[in-house]
Short mmCIF file of C-alpha atoms and ligand atoms in Angstrom, two decimals:
data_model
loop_
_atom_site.label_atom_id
_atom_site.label_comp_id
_atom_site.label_asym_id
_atom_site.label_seq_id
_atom_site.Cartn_x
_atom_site.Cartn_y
_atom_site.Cartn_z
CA UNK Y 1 -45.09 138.19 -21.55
CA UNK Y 2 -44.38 138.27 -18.12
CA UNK Y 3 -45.52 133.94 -17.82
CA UNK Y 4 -43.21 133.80 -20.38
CA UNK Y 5 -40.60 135.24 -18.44
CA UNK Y 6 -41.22 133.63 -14.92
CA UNK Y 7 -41.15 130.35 -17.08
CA UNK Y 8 -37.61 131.25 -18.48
CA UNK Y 9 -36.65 132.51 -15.25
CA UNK Y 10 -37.58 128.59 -13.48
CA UNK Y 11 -36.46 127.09 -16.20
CA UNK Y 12 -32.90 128.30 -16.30
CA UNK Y 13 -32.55 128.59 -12.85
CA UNK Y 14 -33.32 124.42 -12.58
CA UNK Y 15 -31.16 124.16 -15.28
CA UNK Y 16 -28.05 126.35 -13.80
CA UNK Y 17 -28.87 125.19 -10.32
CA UNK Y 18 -26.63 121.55 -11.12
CA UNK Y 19 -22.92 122.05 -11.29
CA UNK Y 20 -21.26 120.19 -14.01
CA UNK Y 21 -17.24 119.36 -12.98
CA UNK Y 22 -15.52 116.89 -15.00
CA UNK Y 23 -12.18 115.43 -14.32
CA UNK Y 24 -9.62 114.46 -16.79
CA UNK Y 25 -7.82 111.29 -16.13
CA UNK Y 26 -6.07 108.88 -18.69
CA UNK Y 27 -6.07 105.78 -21.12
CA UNK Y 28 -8.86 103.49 -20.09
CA UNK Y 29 -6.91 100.78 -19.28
CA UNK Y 30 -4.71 102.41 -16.90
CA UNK Y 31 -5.29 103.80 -12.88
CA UNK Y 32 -6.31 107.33 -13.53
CA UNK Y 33 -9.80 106.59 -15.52
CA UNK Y 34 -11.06 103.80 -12.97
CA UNK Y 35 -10.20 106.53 -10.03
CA UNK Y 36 -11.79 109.34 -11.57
CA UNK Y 37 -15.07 106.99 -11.63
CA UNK Y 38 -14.42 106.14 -8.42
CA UNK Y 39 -14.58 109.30 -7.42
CA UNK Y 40 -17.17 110.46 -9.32
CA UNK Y 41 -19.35 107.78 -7.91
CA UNK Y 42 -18.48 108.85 -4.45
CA UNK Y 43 -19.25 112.00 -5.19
CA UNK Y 44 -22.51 111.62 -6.97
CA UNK Y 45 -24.41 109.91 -4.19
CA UNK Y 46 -24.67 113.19 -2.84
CA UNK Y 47 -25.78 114.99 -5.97
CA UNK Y 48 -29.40 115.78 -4.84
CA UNK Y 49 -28.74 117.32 -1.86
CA UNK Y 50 -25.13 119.49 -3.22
CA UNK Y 51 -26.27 119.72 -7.20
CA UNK Y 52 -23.02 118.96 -8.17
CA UNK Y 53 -22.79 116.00 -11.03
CA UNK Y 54 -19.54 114.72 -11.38
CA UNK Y 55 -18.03 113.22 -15.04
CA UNK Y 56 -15.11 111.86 -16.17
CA UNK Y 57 -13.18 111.92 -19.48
CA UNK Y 58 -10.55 109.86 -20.63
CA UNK Y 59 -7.29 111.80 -21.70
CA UNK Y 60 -3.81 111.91 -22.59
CA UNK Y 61 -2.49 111.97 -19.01
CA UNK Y 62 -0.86 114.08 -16.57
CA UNK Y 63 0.48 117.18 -18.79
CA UNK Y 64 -2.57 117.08 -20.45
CA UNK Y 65 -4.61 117.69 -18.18
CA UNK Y 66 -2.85 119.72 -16.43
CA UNK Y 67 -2.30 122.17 -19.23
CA UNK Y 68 -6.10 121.90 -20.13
CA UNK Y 69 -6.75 122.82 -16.29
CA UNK Y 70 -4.22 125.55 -17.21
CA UNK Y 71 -5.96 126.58 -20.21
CA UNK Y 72 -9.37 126.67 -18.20
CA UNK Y 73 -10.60 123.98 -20.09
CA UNK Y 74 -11.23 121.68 -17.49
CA UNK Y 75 -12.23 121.70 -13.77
CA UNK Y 76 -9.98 118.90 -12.38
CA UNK Y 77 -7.47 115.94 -13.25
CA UNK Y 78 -5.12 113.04 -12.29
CA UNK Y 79 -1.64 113.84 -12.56
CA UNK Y 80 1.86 112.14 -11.61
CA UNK Y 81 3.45 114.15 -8.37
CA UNK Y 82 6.59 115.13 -10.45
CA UNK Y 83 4.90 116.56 -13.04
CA UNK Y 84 2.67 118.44 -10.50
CA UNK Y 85 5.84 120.21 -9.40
CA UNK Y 86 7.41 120.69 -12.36
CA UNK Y 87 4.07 123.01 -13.28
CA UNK Y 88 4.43 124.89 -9.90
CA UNK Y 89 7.90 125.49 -10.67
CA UNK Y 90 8.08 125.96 -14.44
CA UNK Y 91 9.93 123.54 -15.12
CA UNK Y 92 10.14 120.91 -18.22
CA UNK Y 93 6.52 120.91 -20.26
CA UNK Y 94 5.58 124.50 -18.17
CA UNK Y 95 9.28 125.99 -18.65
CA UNK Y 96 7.58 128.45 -20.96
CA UNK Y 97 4.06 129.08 -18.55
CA UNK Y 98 4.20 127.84 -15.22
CA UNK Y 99 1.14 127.09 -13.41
CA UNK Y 100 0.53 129.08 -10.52
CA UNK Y 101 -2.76 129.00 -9.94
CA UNK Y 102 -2.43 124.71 -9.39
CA UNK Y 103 -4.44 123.18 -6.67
CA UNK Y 104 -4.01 119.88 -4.76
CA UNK Y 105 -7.33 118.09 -3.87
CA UNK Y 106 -5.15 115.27 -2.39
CA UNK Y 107 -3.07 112.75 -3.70
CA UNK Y 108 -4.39 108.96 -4.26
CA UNK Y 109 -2.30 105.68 -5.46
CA UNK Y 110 1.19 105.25 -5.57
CA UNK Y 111 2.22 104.89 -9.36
CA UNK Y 112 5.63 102.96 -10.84
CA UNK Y 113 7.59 103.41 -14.22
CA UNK Y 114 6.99 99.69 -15.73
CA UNK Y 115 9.29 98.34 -18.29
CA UNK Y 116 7.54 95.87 -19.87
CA UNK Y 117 8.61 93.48 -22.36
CA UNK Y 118 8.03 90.54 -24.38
CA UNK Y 119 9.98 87.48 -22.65
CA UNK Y 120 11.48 86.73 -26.65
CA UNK Y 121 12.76 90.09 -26.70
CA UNK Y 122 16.12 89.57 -25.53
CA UNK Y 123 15.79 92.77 -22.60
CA UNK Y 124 17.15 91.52 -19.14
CA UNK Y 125 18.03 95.21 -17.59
CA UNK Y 126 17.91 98.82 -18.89
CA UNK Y 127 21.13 99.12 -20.71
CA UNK Y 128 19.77 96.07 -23.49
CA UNK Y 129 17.41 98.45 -24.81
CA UNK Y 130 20.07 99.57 -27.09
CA UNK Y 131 18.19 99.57 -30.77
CA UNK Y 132 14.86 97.91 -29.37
CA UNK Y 133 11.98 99.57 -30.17
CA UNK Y 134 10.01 100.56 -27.17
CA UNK Y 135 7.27 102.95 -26.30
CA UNK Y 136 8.11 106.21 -24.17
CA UNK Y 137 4.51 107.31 -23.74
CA UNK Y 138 1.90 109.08 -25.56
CA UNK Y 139 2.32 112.57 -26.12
CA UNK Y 140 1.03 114.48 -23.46
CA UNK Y 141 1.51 111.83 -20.63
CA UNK Y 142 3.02 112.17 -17.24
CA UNK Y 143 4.88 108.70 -19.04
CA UNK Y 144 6.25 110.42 -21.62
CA UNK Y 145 7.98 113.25 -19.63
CA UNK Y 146 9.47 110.69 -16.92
CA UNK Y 147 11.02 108.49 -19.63
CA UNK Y 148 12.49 111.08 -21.21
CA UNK Y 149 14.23 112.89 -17.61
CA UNK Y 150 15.20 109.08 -17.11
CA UNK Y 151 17.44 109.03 -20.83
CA UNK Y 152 18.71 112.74 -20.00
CA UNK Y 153 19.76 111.59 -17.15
CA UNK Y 154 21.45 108.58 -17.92
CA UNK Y 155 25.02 108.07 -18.57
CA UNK Y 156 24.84 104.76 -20.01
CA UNK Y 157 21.78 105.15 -22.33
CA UNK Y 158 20.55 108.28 -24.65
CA UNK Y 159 17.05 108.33 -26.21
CA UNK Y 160 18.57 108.27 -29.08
CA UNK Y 161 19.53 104.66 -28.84
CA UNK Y 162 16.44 103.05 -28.71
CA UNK Y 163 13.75 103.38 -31.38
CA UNK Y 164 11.22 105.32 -29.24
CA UNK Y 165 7.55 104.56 -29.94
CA UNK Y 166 4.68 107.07 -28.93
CA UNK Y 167 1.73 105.09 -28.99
CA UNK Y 168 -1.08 105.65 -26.46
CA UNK Y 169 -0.76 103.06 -23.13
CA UNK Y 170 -3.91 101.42 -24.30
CA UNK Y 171 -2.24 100.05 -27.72
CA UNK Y 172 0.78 98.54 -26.25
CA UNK Y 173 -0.59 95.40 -24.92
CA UNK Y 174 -1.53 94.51 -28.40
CA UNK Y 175 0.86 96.44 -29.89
CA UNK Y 176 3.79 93.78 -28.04
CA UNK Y 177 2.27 90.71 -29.29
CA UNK Y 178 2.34 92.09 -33.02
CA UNK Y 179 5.92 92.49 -32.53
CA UNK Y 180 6.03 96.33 -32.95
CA UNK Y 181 7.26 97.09 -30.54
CA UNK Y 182 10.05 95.34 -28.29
CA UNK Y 183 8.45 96.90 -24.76
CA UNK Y 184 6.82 99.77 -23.10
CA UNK Y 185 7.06 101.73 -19.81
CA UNK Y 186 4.14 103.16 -18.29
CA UNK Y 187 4.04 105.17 -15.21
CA UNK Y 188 1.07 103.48 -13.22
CA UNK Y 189 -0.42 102.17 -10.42
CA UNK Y 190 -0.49 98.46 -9.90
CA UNK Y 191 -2.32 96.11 -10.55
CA UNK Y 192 -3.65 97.81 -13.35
CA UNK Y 193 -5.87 96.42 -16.79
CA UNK Y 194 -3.18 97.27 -19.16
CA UNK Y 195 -0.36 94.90 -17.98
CA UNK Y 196 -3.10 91.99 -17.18
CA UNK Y 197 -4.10 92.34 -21.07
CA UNK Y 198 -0.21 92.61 -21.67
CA UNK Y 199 0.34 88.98 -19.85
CA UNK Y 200 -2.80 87.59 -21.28
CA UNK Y 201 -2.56 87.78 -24.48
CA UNK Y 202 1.73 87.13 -24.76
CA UNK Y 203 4.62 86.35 -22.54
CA UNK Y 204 5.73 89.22 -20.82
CA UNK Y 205 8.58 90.10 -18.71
CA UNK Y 206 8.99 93.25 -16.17
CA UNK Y 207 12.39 94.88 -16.20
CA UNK Y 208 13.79 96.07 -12.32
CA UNK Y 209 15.09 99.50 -12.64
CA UNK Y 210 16.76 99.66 -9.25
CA UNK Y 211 20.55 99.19 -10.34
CA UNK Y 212 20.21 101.95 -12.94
CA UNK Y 213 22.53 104.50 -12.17
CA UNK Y 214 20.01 107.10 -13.48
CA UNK Y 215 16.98 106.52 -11.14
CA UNK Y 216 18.89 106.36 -8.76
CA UNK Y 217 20.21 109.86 -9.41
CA UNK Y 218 16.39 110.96 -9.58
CA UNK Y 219 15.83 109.05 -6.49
CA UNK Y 220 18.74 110.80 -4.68
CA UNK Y 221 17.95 113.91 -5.72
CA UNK Y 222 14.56 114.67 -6.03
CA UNK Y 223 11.90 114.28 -3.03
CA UNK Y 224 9.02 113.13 -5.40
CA UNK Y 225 10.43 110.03 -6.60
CA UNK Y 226 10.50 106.79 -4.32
CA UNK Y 227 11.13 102.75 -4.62
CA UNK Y 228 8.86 100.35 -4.65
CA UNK Y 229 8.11 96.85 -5.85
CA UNK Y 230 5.57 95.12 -8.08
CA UNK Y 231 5.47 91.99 -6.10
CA UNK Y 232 5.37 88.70 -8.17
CA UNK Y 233 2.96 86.65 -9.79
CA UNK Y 234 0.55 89.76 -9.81
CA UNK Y 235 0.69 89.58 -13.57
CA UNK Y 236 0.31 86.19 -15.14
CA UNK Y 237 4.36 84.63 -15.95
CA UNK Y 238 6.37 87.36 -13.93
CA UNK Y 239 7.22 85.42 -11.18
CA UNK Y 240 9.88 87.39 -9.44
CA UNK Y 241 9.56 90.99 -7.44
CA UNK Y 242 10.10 94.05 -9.40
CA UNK Y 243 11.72 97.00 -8.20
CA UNK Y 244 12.06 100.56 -9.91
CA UNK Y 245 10.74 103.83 -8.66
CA UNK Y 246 7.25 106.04 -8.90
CA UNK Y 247 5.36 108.83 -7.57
CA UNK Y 248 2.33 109.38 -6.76
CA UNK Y 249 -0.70 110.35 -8.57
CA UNK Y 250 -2.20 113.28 -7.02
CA UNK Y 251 -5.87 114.95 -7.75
CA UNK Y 252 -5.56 118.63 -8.89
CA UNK Y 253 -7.30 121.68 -10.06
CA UNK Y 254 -7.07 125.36 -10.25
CA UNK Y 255 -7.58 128.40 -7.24
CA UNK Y 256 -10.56 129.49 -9.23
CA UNK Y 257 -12.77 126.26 -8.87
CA UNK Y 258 -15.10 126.62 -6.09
CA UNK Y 259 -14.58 125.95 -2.90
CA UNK Y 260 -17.91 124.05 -2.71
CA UNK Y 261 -17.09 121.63 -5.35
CA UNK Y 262 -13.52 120.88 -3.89
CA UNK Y 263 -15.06 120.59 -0.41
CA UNK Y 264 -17.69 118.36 -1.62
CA UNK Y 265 -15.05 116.18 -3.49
CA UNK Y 266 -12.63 115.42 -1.04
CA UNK Y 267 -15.43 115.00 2.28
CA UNK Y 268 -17.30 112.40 -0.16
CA UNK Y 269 -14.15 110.56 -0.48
CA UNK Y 270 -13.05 111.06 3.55
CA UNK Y 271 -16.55 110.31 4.30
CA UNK Y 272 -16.65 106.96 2.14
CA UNK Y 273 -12.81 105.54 2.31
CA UNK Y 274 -13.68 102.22 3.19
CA UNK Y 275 -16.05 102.53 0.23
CA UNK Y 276 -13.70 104.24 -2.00
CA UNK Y 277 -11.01 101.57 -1.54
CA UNK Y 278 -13.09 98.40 -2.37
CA UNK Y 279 -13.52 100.67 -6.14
CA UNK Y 280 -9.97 99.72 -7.36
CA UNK Y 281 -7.02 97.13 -6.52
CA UNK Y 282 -4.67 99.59 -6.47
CA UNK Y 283 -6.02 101.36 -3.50
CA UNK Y 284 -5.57 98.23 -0.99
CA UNK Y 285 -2.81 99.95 0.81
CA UNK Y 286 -4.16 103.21 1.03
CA UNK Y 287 -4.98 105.29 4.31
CA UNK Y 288 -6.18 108.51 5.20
CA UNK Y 289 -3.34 110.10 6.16
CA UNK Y 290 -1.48 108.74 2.79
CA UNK Y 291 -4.06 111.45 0.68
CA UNK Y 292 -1.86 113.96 1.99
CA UNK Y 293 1.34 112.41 1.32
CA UNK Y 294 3.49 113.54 -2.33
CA UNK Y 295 2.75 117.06 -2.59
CA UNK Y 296 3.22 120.63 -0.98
CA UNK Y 297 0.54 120.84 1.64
CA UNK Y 298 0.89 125.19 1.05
CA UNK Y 299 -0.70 123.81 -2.56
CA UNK Y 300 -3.70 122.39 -1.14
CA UNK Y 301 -7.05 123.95 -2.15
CA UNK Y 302 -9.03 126.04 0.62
CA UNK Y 303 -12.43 123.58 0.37
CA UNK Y 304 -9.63 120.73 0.53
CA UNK Y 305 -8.19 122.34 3.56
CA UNK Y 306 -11.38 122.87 4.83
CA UNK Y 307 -12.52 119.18 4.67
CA UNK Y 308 -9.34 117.61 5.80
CA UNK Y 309 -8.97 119.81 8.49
CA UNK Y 310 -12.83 118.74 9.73
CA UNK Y 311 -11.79 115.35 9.10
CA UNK Y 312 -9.07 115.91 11.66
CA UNK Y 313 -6.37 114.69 9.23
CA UNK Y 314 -4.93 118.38 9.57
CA UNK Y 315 -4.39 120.64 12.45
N1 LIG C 401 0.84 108.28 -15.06
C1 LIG C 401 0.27 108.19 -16.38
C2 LIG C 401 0.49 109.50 -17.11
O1 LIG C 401 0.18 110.55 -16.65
C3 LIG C 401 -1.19 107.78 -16.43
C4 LIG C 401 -1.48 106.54 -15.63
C5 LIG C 401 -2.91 106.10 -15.60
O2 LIG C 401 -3.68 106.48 -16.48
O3 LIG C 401 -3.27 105.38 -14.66
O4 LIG C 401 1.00 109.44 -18.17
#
């Protein structure tokens, strides 16, 4: 009896003794799924030593996952920077239940809303939309959410005038050549898989949202949106700049993960950058002192805080 319980006893405790954490990210041909390997991967090298294994899991996107961190049902996630306040502050998709208890990790890549189209479609700027069907983002994206404050807060353009399309970012690509739909936006850092199998496989076209009344409202008015350009030629046929505005996707969880598994999460990546960057185009630009950048620094987690502050990237 008592072998039997000494054997239960070693077994469980090997068994309890490795951490699972897994961290929600998005479609698998966008940013947010190749990052969460990446850091994963970072993270993993040390499993022996911290007994911490590290997964990912493709998902819906930023409101997703941050309502399933929300709801407990998942330790950590990739989410866009507006939609990250938005939960702090109850606003939009947490009007009802805002999220208090939100973390920051740190923030990673830089992210832009895309308007994609096919070249045949007729679309030369926002306003020629009008009756086009286009995708607005799968529900549950950080997409979706943006597209939609972007309509509301246009004078020129209401959702209601396009035929919106809610397919998930993965789909579009092929979902443009079939001709059903005219174009998509997608909220994402660049380059990224999706618009390279967009330009592959038909001629595409990406619209500049920089003379649009309405981001520039958003731009104006709220700190979490910025400019930026998708320079040309990075996707096969679009051979001019492209400017409209992003965010930044940012790495978050909840108070009540442990401070060992945040800690362990953001040193690996501090402790690997050089490494971490080579993981993913979209990181080229990146420094240090850019992780910090796009959120609240009074919403970063204590083993985040503790690893930054070691790193001496905070005083
Ligand atoms: N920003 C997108 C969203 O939350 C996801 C982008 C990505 O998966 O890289 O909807």
């Amino acid at each position: 009896m008592l072998k039997k319980t000494l054997l239960a006893a070693i077994l469980s405790s090997s068994i309890y003794a490795t951490e699972f954490i897994t961290i929600g990210t998005g479609g698998v041909t966008g940013v947010y799924y190749p990052t969460g390997g990446a850091i994963c991967k970072m993270m993993n090298k040390t499993q022996k030593e911290t007994h911490i294994k590290c997964t990912v899991e493709s998902t819906g996107g930023s409101v997703y996952n941050i309502k399933t961190i929300q709801a407990d049902e998942l330790d950590f996630g990739i989410a866009q920077s507006d939609i990250v306040y938005q939960a702090v502050h109850g606003e939009g998709k947490f009007k009802d239940k805002p999220f208090k208890d939100l973390k920051v990790v740190m923030s990673i890549h830089p992210e832009l809303l895309t308007l994609a189209v096919r070249k045949d479609s007729n679309i030369k700027k926002f306003a020629d939309l009008k009756g086009k069907i286009i995708n607005i983002g799968n529900p549950g994206s950080g997409n979706e959410a943006t597209v939609k404050l972007l309509f509301k807060t246009s004078n020129e353009l209401n959702i209601t005038d396009i035929k919106p399309e809610q397919l998930k970012s993965s789909e579009c690509p092929n979902a443009l050549k079939d001709k059903k739909i005219d174009g998509y936006f997608y909220m994402v850092g660049h380059p990224t898989a999706n618009f390279k199998d967009a330009a592959n496989s038909v001629d595409i076209d990406l619209i500049s949202l920089k003379d649009v009344p309405a981001a520039q409202k958003l731009v104006k008015e709220k700190s979490y949106y910025e400019w930026g350009t998708i320079p040309a030629n990075m996707y096969k046929g679009v051979k001019h700049d492209t400017v409209t505005f992003g965010v930044k996707a940012v790495l978050v969880t909840s108070s009540k993960e442990s401070e060992k598994a945040v800690y362990t999460m953001t040193k690996a990546i501090l402790d690997n950058f050089e490494d971490f960057k080579k993981l993913h185009p979209a990181y080229k630009n990146l420094t240090k002192e850019d992780l910090l950048k796009g959120f609240d620094h009074s919403l970063l987690h204590p083993g985040a805080l503790k690893a930054f502050k070691e790193a001496g990237l905070i005083k």
